[in-house]
Short mmCIF file of C-alpha atoms in Angstrom, two decimals:
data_model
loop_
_atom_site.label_atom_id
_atom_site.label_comp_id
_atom_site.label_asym_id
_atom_site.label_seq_id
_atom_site.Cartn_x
_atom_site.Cartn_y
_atom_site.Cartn_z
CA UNK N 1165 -4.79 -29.37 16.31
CA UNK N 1166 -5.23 -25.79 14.65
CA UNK N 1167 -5.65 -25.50 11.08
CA UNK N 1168 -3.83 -22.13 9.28
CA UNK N 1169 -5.25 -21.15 5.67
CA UNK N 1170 -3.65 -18.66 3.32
CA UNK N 1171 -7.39 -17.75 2.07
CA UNK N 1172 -5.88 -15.72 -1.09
CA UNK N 1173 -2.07 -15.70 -3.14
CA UNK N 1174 0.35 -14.44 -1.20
CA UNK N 1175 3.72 -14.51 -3.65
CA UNK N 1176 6.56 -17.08 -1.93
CA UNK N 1177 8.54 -19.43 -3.43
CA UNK N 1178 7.93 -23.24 -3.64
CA UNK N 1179 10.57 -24.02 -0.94
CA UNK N 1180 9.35 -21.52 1.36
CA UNK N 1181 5.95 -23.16 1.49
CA UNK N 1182 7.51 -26.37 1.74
CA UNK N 1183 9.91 -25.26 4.51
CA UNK N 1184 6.71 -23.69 6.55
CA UNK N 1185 4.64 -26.93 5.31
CA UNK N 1186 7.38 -28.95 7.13
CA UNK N 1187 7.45 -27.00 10.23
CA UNK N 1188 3.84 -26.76 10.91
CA UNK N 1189 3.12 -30.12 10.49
CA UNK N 1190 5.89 -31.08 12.84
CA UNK N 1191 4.12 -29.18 15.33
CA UNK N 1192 1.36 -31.07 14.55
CA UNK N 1193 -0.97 -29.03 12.93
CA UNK N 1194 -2.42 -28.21 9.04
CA UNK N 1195 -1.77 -25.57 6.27
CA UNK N 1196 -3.91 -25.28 3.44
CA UNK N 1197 -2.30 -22.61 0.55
CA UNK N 1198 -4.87 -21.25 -2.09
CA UNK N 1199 -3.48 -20.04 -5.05
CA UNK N 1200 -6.47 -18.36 -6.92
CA UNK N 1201 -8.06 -15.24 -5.36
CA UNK N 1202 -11.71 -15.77 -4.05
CA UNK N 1203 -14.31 -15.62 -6.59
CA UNK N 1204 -16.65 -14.38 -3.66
CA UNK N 1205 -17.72 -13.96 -0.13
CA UNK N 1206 -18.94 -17.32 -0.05
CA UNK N 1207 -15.65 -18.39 -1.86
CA UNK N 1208 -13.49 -17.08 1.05
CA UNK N 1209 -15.65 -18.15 3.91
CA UNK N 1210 -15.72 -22.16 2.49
CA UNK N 1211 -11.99 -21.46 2.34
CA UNK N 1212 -11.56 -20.69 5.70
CA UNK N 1213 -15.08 -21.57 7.96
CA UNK N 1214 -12.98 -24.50 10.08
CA UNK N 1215 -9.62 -22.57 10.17
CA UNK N 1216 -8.57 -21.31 13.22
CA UNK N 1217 -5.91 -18.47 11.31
CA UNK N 1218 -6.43 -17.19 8.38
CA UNK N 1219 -3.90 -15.60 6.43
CA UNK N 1220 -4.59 -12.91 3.98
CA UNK N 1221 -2.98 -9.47 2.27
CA UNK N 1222 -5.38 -7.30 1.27
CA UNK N 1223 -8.93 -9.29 0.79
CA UNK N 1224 -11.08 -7.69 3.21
CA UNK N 1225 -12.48 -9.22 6.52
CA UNK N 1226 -15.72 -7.05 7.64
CA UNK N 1227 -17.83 -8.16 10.33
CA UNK N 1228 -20.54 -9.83 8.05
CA UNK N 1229 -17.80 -12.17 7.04
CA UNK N 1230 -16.14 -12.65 10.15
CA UNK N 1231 -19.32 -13.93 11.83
CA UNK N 1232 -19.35 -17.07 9.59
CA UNK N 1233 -15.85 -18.16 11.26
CA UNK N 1234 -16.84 -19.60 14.20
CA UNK N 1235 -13.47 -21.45 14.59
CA UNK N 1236 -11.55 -18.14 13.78
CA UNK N 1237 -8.68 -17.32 17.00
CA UNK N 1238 -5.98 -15.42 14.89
CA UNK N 1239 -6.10 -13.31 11.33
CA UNK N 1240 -2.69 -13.10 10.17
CA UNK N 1241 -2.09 -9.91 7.62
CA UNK N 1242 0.66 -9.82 4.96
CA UNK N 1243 0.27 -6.09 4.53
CA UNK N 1244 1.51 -3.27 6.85
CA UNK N 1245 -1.93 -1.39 7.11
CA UNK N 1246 -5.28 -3.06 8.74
CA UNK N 1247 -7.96 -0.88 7.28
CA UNK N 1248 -9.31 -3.90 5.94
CA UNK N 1249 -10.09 -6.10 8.74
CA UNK N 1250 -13.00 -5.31 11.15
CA UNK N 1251 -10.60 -4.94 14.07
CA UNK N 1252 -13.65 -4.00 16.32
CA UNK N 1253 -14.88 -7.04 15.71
CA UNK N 1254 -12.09 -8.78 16.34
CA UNK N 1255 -11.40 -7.05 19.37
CA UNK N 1256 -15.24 -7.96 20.64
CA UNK N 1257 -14.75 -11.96 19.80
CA UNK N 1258 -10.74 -11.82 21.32
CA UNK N 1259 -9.53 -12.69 17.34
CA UNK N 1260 -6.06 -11.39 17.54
CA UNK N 1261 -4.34 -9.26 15.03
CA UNK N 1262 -1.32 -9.74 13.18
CA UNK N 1263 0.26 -7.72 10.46
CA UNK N 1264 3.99 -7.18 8.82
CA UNK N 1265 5.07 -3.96 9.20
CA UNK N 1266 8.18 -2.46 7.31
CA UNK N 1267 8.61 -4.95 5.20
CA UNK N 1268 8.35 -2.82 2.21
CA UNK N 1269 9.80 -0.14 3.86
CA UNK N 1270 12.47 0.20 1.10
CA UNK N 1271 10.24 -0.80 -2.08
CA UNK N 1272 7.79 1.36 -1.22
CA UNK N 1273 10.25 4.34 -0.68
CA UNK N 1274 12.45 3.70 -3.80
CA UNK N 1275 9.11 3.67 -6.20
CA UNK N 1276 7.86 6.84 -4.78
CA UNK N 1277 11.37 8.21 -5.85
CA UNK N 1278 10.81 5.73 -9.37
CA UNK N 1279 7.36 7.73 -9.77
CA UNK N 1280 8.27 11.07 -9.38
CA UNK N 1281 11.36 10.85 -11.82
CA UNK N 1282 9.49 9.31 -14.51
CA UNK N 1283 6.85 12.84 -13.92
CA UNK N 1284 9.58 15.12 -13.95
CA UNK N 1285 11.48 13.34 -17.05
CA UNK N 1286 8.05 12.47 -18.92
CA UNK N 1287 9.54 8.88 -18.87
CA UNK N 1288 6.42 7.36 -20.46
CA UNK N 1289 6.43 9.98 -23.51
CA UNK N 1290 10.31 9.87 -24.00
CA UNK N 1291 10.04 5.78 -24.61
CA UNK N 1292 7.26 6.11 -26.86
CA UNK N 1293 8.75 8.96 -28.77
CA UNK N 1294 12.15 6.90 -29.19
CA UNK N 1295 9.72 3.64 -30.47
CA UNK N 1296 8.54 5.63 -33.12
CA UNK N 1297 11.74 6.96 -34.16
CA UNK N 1298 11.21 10.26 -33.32
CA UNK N 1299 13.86 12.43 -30.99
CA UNK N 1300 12.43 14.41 -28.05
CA UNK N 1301 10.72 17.18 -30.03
CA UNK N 1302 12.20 20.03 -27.79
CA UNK N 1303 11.16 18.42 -24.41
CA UNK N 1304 13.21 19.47 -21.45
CA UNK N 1305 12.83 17.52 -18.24
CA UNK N 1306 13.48 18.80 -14.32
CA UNK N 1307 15.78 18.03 -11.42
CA UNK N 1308 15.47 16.45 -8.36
CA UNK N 1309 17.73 18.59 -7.28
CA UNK N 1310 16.05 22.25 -5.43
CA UNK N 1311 12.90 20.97 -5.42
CA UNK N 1312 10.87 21.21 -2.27
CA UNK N 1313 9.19 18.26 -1.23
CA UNK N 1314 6.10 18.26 0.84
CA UNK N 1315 6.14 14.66 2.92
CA UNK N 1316 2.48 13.60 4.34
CA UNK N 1317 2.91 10.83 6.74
CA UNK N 1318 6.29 11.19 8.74
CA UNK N 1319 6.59 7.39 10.05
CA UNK N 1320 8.95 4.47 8.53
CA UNK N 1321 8.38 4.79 4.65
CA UNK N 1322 7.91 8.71 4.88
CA UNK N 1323 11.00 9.08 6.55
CA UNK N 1324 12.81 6.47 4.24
CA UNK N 1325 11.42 8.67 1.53
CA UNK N 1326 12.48 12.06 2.95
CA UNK N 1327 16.08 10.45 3.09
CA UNK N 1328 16.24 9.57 -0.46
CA UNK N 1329 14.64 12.80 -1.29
CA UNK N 1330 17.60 14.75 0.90
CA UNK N 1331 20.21 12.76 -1.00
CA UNK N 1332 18.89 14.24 -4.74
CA UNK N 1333 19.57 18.15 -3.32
CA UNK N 1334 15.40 18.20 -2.45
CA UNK N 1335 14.51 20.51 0.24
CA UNK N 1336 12.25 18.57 2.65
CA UNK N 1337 9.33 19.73 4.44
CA UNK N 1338 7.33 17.37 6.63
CA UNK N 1339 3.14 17.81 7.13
CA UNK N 1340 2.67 18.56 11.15
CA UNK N 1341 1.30 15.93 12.93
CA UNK N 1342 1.09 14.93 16.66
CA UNK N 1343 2.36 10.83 16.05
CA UNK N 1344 5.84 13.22 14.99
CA UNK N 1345 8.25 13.50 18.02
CA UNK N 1346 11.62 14.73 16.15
CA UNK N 1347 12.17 15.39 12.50
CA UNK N 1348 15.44 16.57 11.05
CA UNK N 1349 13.57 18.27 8.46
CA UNK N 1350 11.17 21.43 8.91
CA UNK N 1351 7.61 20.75 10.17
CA UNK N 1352 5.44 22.53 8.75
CA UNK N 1353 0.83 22.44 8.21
CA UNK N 1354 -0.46 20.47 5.76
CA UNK N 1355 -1.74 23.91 4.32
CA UNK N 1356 1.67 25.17 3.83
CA UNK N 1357 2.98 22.27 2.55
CA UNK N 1358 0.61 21.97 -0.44
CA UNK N 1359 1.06 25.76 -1.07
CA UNK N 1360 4.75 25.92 -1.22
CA UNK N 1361 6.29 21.89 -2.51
CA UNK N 1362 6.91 21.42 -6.07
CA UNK N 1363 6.32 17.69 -5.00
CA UNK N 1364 3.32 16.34 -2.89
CA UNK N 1365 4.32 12.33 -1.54
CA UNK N 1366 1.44 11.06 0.59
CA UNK N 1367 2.27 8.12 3.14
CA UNK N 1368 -0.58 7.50 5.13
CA UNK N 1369 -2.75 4.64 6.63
CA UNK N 1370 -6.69 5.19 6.24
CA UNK N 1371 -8.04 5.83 8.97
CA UNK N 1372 -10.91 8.31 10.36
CA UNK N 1373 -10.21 11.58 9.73
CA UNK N 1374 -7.78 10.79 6.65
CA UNK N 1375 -10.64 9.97 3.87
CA UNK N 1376 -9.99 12.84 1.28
CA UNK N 1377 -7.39 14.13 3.41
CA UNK N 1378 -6.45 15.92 0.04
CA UNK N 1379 -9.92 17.20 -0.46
CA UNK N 1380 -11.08 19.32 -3.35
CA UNK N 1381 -10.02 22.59 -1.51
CA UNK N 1382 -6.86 21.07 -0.79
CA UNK N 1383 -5.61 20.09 -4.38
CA UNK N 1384 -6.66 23.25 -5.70
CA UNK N 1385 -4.60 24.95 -2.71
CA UNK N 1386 -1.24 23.30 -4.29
CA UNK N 1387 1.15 25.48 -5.79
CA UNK N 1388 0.13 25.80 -9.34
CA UNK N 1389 2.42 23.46 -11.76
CA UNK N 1390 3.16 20.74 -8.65
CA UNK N 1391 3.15 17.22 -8.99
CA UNK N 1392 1.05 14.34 -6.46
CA UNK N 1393 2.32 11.32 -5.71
CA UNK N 1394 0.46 8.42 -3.85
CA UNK N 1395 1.10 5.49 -2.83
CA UNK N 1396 -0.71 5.21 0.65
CA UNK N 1397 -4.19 5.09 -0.37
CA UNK N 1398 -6.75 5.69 -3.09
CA UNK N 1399 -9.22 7.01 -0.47
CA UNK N 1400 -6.94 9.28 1.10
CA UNK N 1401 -7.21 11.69 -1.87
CA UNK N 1402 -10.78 12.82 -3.63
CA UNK N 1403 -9.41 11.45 -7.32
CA UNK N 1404 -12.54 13.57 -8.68
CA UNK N 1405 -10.99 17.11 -7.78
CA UNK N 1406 -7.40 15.45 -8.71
CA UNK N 1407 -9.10 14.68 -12.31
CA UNK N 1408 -9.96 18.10 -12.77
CA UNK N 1409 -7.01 19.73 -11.44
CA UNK N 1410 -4.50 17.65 -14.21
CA UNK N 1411 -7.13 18.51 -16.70
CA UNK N 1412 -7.20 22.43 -16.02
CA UNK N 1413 -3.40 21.94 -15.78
CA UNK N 1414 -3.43 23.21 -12.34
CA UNK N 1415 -1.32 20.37 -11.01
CA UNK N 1416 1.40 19.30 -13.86
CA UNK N 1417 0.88 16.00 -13.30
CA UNK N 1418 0.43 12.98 -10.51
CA UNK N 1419 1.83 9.52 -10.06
CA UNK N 1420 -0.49 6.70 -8.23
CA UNK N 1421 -0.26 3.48 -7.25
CA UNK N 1422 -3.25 3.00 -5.14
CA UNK N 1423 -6.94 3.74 -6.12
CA UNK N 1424 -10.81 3.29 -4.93
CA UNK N 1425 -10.56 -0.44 -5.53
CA UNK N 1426 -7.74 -2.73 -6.31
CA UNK N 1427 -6.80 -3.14 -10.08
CA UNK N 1428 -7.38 -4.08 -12.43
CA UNK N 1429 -8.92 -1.08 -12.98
CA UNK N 1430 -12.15 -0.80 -14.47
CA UNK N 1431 -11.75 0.90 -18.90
CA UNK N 1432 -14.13 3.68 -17.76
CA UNK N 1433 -11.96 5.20 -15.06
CA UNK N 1434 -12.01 8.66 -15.13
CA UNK N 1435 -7.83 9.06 -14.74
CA UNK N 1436 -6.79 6.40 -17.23
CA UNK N 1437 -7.11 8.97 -20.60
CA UNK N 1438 -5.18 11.81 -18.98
CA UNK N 1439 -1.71 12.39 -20.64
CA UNK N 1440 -0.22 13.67 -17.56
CA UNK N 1441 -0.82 10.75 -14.94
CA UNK N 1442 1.06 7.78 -14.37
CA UNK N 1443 -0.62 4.67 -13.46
CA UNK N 1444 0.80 1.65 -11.70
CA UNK N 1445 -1.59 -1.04 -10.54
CA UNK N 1446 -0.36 -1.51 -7.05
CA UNK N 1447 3.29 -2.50 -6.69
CA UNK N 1448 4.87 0.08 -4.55
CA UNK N 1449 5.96 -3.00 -1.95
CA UNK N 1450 6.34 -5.69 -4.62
CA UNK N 1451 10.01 -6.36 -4.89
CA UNK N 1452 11.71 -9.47 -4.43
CA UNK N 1453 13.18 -8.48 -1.14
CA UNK N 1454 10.15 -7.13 0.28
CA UNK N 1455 8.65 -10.43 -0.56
CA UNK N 1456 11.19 -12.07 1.21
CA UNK N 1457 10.65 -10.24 4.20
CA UNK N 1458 7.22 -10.46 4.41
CA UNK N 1459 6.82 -14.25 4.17
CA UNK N 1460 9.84 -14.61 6.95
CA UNK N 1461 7.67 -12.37 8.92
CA UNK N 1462 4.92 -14.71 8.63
CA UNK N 1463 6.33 -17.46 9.56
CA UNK N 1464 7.64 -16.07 12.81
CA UNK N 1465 3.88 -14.81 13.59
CA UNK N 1466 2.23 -18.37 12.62
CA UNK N 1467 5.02 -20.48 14.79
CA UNK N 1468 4.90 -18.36 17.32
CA UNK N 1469 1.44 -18.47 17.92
CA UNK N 1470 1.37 -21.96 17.34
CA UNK N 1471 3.86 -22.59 20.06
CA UNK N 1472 2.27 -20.18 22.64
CA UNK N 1473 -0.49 -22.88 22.18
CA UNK N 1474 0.89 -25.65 22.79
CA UNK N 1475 2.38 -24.19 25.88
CA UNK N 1476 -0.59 -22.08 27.37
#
C-alpha cells in the first residue's frame, strides 16, 4: 500500500479531491490533503516522513529535508519549473521526478501581455485618478502597436507570448540561445536585445548560469525609457540595479510577478514605494483553467505511477 500526501494547498475543487480520493483508494492505497501551508521544516517532514509521494507546488525540497523521508519513491510537482527540489539528490536515492508542464502556458502568456498594458497605459494611476474624481491630468498612454519586443526565453510561454505580442503590431525579437532550433521571429544577442526593445519579457527557468541573467551592466545597457517585465523568476534579475534604474528613470518602468522569496512580501522591500513598478504577488499561472489543467495533470502522474506498481 503507498501512501500520496499533498504536503502544502494546491487550489482544486471539492469534487476533484473527492473524484481522486475515490480512485486512489480503489486502487487500494491512501491520500492525505493538507490545506494550511507548513509552518516549518519540521511541519512538512511530520506531514510527509511515511509517504511514499509527496505532492507539492512550490515549497522547497533540499537535500537536508529529503534525507528525513526514508519512505520517499516519487515527488510529484504542481509547477512547471524544478529549481526547488534537490533533483541531485533525488537522482542519487532513485526518487523520481514529476512536474506539470504547460499548464499555464496561456495564463502566464496573457498576464505578461495584462502587465505590460497596464505600464504603458499607467493603469494603476488612471483608476486612482478616476476614484478621486479627478480626469487624467494631461496623461497620454502608448501602443502596443510598433513597439519592439525583446523575448528572453524562446520555449512554450515565450513563444505563446511572442504570438500575442505579433498580433498587437509589436515587432518581435527573440534573445539567441542554443535550446532555439527555428523561430519565425529575428534572433538576435541578449546584448542587442536590451539595447534596441522598448519592451524586455523574461521567460526563463533558474538554472546555473541564469542568476542575474539581467545583471547590473545589463539593465543599465537597456535602451533608455524601456520597460521590464518578469514573470520567470525573481533571481533571474539583480532587483538592486533594477531599483536604481526606475529611480534614475533610466528604465520607465517594470512589471513583476516573481521576487527573492514568495509573497507576501516583506513592508521594507526596496521596490514596493516606487511609483513606476507594478507589483503582483505571484499569479501569472493562476487562472481557473490553468488550475484545471494542472490538477488533471496530477492525477494522470499519481495513477499512473500507482498502476506501474501494482504491475511491476
Amino acid at each position: 500500500m503507498k501512501k500520496i500526501v499533498f504536503a502544502e494547498p494546491i487550489h482544486y475543487l471539492e469534487s476533484e479531491i473527492l473524484d481522486l480520493q475515490k480512485n486512489i483508494q480503489e486502487l487500494g492505497h491512501i491520500v492525505e490533503f493538507y490545506l494550511e501551508k507548513p509552518s516549518s521544516e519540521e511541519d512538512i517532514v511530520n506531514r510527509c516522513f511515511d509517504a511514499h509521494m509527496v505532492i507539492v507546488s512550490n515549497y522547497p525540497l533540499k537535500r537536508i529535508l529529503l534525507e528525513r523521508l526514508t519512505n520517499l519513491e516519487h515527488i510529484g510537482v504542481a509547477f512547471s519549473g524544478l529549481d526547488h527540489i534537490d533533483l541531485n539528490y533525488c537522482r542519487e536515492k532513485g526518487i523520481r521526478v514529476s512536474n506539470t508542464p504547460g499548464y499555464s502556458t496561456q495564463a502566464v502568456a496573457e498576464q505578461t501581455i495584462l502587465m505590460t498594458l497596464m505600464l504603458l497605459r499607467n493603469a494603476i494611476k488612471m483608476h486612482e485618478l478616476t476614484l478621486a474624481s479627478r480626469d487624467r491630468g494631461g496623461f497620454l498612454g502608448q501602443e502596443l502597436a510598433g513597439k519592439t519586443v525583446g523575448i528572453i526565453g524562446f520555449g512554450k510561454i515565450g513563444r505563446r507570448v511572442a504570438e500575442l505580442f505579433d498580433s498587437f503590431g509589436s515587432n518581435i525579437l527573440i534573445a539567441e540561445h542554443p535550446s532555439i532550433i527555428d523561430s519565425p521571429y529575428p534572433i538576435v544577442s541578449i546584448n542587442e536585445l536590451l539595447r534596441t526593445s522598448d519592451i524586455v519579457t523574461l521567460h526563463v527557468p533558474l538554472k546555473e548560469g541564469n542568476y542575474h541573467l539581467l545583471s547590473r551592466d545589463r539593465i543599465f545597457s537597456m535602451k533608455k525609457g524601456s520597460y521590464l517585465i518578469n514573470v520567470a523568476r525573481g533571481k533571474v534579475v539583480d532587483y538592486e540595479a533594477l531599483r536604481d534604474a526606475l529611480i534614475n528613470r533610466h528604465l520607465a518602468g517594470a512589471a513583476l510577478d516573481v521576487y527573492e522569496i514568495e509573497p507576501p512580501l516583506p513592508n521594507d522591500y526596496p521596490l514596493l514605494k516606487l511609483p513606476n513598478v507594478i507589483l503582483f504577488p505571484h499569479t501569472a499561472y493562476a487562472t481557473q483553467e490553468a488550475i484545471s489543467r494542472r490538477f488533471s495533470m496530477l492525477k494522470h502522474i499519481i495513477l499512473n505511477w500507482l498502476m506501474e506498481e501494482e504491475s511491476s
